[in-house]
Coordinates of C-alpha atoms in Angstrom, one line a residue:
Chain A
X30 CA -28.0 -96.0 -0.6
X31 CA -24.0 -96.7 -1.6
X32 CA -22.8 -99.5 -1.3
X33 CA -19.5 -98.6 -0.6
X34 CA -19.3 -95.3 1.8
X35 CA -16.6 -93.8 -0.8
X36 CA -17.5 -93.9 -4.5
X37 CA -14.8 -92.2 -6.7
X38 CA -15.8 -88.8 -8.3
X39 CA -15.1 -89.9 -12.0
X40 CA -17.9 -92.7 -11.0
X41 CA -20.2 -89.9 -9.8
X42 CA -19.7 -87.6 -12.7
X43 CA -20.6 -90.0 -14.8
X44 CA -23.9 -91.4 -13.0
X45 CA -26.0 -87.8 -14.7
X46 CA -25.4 -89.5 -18.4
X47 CA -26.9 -93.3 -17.1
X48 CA -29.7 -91.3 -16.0
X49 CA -30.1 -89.6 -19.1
X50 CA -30.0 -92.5 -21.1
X51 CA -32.3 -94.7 -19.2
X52 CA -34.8 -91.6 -19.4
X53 CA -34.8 -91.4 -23.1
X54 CA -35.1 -95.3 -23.0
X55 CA -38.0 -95.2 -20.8
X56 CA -39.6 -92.3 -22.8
X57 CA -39.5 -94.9 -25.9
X58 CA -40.6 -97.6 -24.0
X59 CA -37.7 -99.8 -23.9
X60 CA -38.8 -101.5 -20.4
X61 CA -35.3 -103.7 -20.0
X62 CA -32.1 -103.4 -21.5
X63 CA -28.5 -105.8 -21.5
X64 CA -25.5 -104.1 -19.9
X65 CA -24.1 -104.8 -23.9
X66 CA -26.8 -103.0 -25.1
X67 CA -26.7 -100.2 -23.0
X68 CA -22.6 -99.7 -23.4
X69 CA -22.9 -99.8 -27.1
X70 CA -25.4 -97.2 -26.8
X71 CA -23.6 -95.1 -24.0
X72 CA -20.3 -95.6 -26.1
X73 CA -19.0 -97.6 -22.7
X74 CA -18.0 -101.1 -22.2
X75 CA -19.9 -103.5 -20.8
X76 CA -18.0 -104.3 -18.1
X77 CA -17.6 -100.4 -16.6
X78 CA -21.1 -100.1 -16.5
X79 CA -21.3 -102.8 -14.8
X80 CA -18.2 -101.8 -12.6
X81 CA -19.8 -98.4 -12.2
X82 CA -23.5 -99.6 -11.1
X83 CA -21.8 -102.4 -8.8
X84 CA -20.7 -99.0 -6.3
X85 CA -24.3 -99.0 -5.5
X86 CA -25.3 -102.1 -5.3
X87 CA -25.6 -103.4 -8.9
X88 CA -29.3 -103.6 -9.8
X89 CA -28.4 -105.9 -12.9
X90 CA -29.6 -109.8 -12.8
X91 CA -28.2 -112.5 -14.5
X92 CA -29.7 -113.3 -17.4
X93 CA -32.1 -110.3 -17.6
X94 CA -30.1 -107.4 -17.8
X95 CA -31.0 -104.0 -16.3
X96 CA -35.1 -103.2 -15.5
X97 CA -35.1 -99.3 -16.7
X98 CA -37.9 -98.0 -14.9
X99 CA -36.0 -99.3 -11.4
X100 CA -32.3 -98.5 -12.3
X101 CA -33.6 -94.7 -13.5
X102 CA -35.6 -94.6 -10.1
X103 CA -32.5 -95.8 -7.9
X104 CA -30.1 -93.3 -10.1
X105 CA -32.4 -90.4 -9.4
X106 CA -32.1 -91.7 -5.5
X107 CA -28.5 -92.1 -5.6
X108 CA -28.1 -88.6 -7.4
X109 CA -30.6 -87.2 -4.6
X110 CA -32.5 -85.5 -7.8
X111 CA -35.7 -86.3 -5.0
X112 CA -34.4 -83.9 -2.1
X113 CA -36.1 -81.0 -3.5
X114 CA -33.4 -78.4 -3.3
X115 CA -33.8 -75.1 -4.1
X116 CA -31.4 -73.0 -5.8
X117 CA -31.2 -68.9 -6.2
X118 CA -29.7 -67.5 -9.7
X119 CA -27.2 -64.3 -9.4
X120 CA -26.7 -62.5 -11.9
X121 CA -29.1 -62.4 -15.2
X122 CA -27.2 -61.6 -17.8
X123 CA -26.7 -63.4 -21.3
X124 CA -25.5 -66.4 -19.3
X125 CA -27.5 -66.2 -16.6
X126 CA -30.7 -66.1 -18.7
X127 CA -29.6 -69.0 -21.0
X128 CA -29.3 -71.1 -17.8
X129 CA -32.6 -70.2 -16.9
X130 CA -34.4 -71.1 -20.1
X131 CA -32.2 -74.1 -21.2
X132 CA -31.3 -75.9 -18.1
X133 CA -33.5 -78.1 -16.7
X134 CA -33.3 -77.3 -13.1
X135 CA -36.5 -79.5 -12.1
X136 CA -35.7 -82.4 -13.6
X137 CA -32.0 -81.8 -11.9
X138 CA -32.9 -81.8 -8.8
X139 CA -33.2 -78.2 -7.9
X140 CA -36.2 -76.0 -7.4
X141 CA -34.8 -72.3 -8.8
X142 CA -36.5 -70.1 -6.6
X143 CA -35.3 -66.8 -7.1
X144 CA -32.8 -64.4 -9.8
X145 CA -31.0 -61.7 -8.6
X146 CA -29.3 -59.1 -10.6
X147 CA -28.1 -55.5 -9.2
X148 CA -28.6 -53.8 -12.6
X149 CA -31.8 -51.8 -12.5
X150 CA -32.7 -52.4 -16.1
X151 CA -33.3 -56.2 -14.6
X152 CA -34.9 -55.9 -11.9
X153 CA -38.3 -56.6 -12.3
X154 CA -38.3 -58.8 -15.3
X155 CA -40.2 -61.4 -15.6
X156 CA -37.9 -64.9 -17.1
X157 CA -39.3 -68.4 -17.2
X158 CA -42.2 -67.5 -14.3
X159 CA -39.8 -66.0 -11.9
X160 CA -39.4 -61.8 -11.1
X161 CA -35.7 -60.9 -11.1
X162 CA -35.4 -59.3 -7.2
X163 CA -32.5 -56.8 -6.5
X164 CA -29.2 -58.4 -5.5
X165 CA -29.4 -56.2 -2.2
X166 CA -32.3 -58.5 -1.6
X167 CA -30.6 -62.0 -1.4
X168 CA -30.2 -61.9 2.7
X169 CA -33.7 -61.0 3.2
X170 CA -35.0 -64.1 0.3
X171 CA -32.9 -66.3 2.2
X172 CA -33.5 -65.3 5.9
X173 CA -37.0 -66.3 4.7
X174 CA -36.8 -68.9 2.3
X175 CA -34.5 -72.2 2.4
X176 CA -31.6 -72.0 -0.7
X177 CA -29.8 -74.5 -0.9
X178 CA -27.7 -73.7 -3.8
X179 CA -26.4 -70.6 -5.5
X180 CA -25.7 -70.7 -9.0
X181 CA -23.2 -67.2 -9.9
X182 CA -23.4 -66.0 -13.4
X183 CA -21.6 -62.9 -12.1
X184 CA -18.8 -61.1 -13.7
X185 CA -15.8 -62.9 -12.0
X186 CA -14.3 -60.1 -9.8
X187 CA -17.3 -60.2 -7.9
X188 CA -17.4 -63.9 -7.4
X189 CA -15.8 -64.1 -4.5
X190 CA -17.5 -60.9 -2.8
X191 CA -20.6 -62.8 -3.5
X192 CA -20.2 -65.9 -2.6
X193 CA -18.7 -64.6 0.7
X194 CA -22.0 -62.8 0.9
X195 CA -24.1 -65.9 0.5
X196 CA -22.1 -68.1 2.9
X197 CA -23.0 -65.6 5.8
X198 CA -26.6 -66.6 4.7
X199 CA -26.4 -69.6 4.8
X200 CA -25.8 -71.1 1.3
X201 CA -23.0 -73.4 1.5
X202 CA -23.3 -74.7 -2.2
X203 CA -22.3 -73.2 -5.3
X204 CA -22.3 -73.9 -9.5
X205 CA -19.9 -70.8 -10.1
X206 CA -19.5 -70.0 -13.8
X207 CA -17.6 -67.1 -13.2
X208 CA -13.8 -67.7 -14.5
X209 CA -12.8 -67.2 -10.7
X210 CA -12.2 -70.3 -8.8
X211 CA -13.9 -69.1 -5.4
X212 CA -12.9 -70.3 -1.8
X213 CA -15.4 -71.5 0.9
X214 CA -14.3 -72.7 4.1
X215 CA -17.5 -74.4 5.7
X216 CA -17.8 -77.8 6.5
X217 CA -20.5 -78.6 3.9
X218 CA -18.8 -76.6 1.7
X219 CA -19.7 -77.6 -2.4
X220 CA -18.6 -75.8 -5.2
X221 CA -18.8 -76.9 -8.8
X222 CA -17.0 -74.3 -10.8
X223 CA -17.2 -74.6 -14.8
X224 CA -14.6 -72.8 -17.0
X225 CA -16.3 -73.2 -20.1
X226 CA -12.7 -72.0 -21.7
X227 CA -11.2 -74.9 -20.2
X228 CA -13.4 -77.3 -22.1
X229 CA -12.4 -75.3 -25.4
X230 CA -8.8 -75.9 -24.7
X231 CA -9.3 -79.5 -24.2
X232 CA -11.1 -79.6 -27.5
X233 CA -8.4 -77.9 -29.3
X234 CA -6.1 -80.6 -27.9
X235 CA -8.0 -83.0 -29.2
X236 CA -8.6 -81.5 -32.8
X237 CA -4.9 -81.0 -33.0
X238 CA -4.3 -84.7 -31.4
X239 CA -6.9 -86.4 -34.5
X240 CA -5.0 -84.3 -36.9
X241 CA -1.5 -85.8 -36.1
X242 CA -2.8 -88.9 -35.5
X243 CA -4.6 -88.7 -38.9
X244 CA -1.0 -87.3 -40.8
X245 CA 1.3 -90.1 -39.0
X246 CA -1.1 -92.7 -40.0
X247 CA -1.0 -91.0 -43.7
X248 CA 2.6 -91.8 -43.1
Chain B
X284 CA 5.6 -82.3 -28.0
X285 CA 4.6 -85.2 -25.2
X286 CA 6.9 -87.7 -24.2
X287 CA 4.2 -90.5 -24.8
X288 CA 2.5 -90.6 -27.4
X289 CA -0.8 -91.9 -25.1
X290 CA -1.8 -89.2 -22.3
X291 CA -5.0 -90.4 -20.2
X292 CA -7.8 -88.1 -20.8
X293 CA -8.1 -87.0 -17.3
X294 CA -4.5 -85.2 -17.6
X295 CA -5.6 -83.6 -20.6
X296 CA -8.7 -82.1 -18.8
X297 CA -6.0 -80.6 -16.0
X298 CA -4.1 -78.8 -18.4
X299 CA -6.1 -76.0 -19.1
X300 CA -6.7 -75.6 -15.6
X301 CA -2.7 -75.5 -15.2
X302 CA -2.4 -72.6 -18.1
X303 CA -5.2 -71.1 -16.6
X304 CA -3.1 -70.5 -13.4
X305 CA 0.4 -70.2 -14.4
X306 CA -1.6 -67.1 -16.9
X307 CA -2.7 -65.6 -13.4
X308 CA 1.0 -66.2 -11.9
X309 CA 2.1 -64.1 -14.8
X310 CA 0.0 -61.6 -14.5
X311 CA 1.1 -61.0 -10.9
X312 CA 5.1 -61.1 -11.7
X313 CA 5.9 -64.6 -10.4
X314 CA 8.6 -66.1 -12.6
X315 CA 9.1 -69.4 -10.6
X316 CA 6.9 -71.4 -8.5
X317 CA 7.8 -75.1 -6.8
X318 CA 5.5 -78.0 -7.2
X319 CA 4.5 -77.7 -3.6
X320 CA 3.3 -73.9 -3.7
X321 CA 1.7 -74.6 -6.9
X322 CA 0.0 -77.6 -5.4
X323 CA -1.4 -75.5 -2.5
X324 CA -2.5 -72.6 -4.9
X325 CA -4.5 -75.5 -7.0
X326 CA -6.0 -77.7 -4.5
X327 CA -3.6 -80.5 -5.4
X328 CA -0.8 -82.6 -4.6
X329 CA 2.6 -81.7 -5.8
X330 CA 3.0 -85.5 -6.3
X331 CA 0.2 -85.2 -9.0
X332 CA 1.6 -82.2 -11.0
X333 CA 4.8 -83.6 -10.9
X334 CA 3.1 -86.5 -12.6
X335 CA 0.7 -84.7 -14.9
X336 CA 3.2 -82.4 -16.0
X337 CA 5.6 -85.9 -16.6
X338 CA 3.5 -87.0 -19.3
X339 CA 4.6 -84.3 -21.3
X340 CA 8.1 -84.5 -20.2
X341 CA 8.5 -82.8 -16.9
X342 CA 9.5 -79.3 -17.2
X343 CA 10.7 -78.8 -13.6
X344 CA 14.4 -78.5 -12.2
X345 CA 15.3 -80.0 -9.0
X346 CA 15.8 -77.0 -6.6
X347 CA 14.0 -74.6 -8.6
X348 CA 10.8 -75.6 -9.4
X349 CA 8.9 -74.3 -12.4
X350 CA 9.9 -71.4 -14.6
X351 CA 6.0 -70.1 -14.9
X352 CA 6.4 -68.3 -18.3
X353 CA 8.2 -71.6 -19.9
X354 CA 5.6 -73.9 -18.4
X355 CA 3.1 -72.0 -19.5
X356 CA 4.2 -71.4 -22.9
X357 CA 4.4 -75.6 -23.3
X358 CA 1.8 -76.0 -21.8
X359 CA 0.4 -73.9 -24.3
X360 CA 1.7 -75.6 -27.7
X361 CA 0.6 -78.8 -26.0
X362 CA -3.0 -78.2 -25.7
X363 CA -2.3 -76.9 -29.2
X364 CA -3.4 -72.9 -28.9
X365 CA -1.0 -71.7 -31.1
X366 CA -2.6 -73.4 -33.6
X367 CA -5.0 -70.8 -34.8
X368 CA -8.0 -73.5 -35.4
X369 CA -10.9 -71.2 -36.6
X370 CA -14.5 -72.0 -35.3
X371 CA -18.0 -70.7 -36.3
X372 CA -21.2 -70.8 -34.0
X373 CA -24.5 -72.2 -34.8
X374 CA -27.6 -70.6 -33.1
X375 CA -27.2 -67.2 -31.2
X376 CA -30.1 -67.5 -29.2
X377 CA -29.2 -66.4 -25.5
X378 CA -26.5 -69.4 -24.5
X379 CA -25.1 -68.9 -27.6
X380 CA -24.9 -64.7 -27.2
X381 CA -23.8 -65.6 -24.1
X382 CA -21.0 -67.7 -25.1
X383 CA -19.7 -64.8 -27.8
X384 CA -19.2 -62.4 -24.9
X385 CA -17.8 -64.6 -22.2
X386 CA -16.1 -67.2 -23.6
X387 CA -12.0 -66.3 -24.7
X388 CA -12.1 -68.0 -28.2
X389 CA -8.8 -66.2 -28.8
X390 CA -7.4 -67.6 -25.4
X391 CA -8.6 -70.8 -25.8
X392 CA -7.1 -71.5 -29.2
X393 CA -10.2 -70.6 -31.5
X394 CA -10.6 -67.3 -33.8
X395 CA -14.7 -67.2 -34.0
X396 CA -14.9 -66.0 -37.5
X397 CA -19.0 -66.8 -38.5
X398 CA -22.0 -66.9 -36.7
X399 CA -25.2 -68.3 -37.8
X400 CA -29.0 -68.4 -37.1
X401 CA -32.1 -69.2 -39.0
X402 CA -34.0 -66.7 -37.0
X403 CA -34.7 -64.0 -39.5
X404 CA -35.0 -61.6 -36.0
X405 CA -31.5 -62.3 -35.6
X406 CA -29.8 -62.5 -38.9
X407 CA -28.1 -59.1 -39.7
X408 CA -27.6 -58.5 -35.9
X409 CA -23.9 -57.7 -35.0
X410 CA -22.4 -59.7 -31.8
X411 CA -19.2 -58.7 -30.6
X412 CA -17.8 -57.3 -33.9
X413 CA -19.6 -60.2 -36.1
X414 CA -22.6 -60.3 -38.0
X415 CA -25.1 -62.9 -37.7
X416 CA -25.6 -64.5 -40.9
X417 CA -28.0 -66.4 -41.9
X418 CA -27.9 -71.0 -41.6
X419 CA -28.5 -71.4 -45.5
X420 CA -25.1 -69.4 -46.0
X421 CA -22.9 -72.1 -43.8
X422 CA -22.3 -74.5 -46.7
X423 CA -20.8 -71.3 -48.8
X424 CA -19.2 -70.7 -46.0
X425 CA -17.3 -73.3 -45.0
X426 CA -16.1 -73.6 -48.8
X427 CA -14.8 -70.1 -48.8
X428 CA -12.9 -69.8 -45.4
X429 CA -10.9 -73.0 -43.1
X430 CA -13.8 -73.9 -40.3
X431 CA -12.3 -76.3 -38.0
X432 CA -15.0 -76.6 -35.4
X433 CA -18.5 -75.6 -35.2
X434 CA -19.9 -74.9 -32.0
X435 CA -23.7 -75.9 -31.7
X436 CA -25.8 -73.6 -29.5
X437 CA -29.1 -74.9 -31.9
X438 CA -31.9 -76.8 -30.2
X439 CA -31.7 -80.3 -29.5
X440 CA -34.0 -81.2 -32.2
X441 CA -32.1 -79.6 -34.5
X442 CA -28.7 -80.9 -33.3
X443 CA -27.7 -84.0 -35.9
X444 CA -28.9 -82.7 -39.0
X445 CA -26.6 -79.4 -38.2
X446 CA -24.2 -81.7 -37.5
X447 CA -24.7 -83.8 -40.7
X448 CA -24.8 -80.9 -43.1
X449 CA -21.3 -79.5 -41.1
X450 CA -19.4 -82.9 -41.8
X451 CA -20.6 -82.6 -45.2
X452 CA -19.0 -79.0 -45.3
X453 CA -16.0 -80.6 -44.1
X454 CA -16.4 -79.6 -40.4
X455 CA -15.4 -82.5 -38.2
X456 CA -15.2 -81.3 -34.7
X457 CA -17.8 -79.8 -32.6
X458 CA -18.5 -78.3 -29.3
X459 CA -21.9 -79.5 -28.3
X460 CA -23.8 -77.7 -26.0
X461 CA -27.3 -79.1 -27.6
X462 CA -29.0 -81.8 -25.0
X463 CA -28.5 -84.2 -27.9
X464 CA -25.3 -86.9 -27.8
X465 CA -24.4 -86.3 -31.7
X466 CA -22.7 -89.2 -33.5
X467 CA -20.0 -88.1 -36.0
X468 CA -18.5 -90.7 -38.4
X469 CA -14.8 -89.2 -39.5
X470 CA -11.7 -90.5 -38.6
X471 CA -10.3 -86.8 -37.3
X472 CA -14.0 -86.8 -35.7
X473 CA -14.0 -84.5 -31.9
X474 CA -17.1 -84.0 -30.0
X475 CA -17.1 -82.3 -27.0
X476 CA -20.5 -82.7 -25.5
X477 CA -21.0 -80.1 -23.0
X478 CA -24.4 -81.4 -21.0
X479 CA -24.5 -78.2 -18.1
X480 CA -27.7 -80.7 -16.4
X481 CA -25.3 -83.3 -15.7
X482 CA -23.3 -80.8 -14.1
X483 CA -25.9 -79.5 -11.8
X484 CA -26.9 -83.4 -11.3
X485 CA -23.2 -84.0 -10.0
X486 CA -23.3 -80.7 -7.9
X487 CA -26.7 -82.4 -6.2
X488 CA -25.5 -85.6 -5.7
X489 CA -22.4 -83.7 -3.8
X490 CA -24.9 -81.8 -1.8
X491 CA -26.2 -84.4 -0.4
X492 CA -23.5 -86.4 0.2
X493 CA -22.1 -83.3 2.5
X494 CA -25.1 -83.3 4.2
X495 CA -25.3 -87.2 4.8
X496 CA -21.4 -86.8 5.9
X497 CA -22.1 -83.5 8.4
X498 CA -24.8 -85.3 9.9
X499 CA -23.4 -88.6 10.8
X500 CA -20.9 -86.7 11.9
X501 CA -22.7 -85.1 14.0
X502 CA -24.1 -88.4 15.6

């Protein structure tokens, strides 16, 4: 449970990498760990760690430092990775499919459930376990089944169309990789939207950044 | 050329997001925009574009608002995408497929000019107008053309060493899509670490949190 009813979104976002960590450190048996320790392996301070856990109630003790097994077990809590949600997949293309087979959706929090595609050559294949269903489908799955997210690897000019779509069914959540920023007016509303080009432009900021920094400091 | 020499990393992360939208302003004919109208397109406040867009300077005129082609063009050289960095990708399984055909390299600052694979399956295979070639060639690669960053859609496992052999090639910035936190020692050294789980984590944690908040509202 938060300590604090509002906990800022930069805190949030950064609460999936703590849980990461602490599961690699409790895959190599590391049983306790300093809040120094764990910032010079997390590439944080100290102290924002400690800022950052302190949101929730801390968890640290004096002396001690943090008990993995417990802070990885209250992250998963505070992340709500134990709700069992269940999310649906639209659109199996190249992107689509990668999600599928690379991204852990279990260990994430999310059941996926169900892929949809409306191109026939799909439909019917068989990716990690699950039979891609025809997008005509999707009210039917979901008149049935609960889905609780969508996640739309569709081509971005039917984003919206879709997501309209999934909202009169229901689904009020969305990770949209489409390079459409969709609208959803519902109370519960939730959409994370990645531009993956936006993360290359921010790396070529920062490539050209090191290299003036590197040439002024030649200087 | 930015006004401070220190922008915060979070304004950086906007600016694509900006040049994304002043790109689609274009597109429709708008040639001026005020902060306010641009705020209400983006799901800001004009407040904070007026002081985003101050770290670099400002670029607005009292009365007028923004000339959309100008701000997009600075906006432009800031994040650096006239630049004509050149980047090579490293495992074309199907994220890394997937991020040939949807990704805007081109757009986004980056001319893709090699991919690789150790798959022999794959090597030989032409993607989007370039042929797969194969790992072992990257070294002789990177000595005959400029690489500036290396985008690494290889498994996790495999993630340093690629890494390591690409900073001995002279390759110092990377886009990291791998599960893997790589550690790159170079003074010009960029990683961009690209961990879609922690996304899907965050879009859980928010799911929850609007269902928490629509039910004690509801009490």
């Amino acid at each position: 449970m938060p300590k604090n009813q509002y906990v800022s979104t930069a805190v949030i976002r950064r609460m999936p990498r703590y849980y990461r960590f602490l599961g690699e450190l409790l895959e190599r048996g590391v049983t306790r760990i300093s809040s120094k320790e764990l910032a010079a392996l997390m590439n944080l301070t100290a102290s924002q760690i400690r800022q950052d856990l302190n949101c929730f109630g801390g968890f640290g003790q004096q002396g001690f430092g943090y008990h993995v097994a417990l802070l990885h077990e209250e992250i998963r809590k505070i992340l709500g990775l134990d709700q069992g949600f269940r999310a649906i997949l639209i659109g199996v293309g190249n992107l689509g499919r990668a999600f599928v087979n690379h991204v852990d959706f279990t260990g994430s929090g999310f059941d996926l459930v169900g892929l949809f595609d409306k191109n026939p050559a799909l439909i019917g294949k068989k990716i990690s376990g699950l039979t891609v269903q025809d997008a005509d489908e999707i009210s039917a799955f979901c008149a049935a089944h609960t889905v609780d997210v969508a996640v739309l690897c569709v081509p971005s000019e039917a984003a919206q169309q879709t997501a309209n779509g999934l909202i009169d069914c229901g689904v009020t959540a969305f990770w949209n990789f489409t390079q459409y920023d969709i609208k959803v007016e519902h109370p519960e509303a939730v959409v994370e939207s990645v531009h993956l080009a936006d993360g290359l432009m921010a790396l070529c900021y920062q490539v050209n950044d090191a290299r003036r920094s590197s040439s002024s400091a030649e200087k």
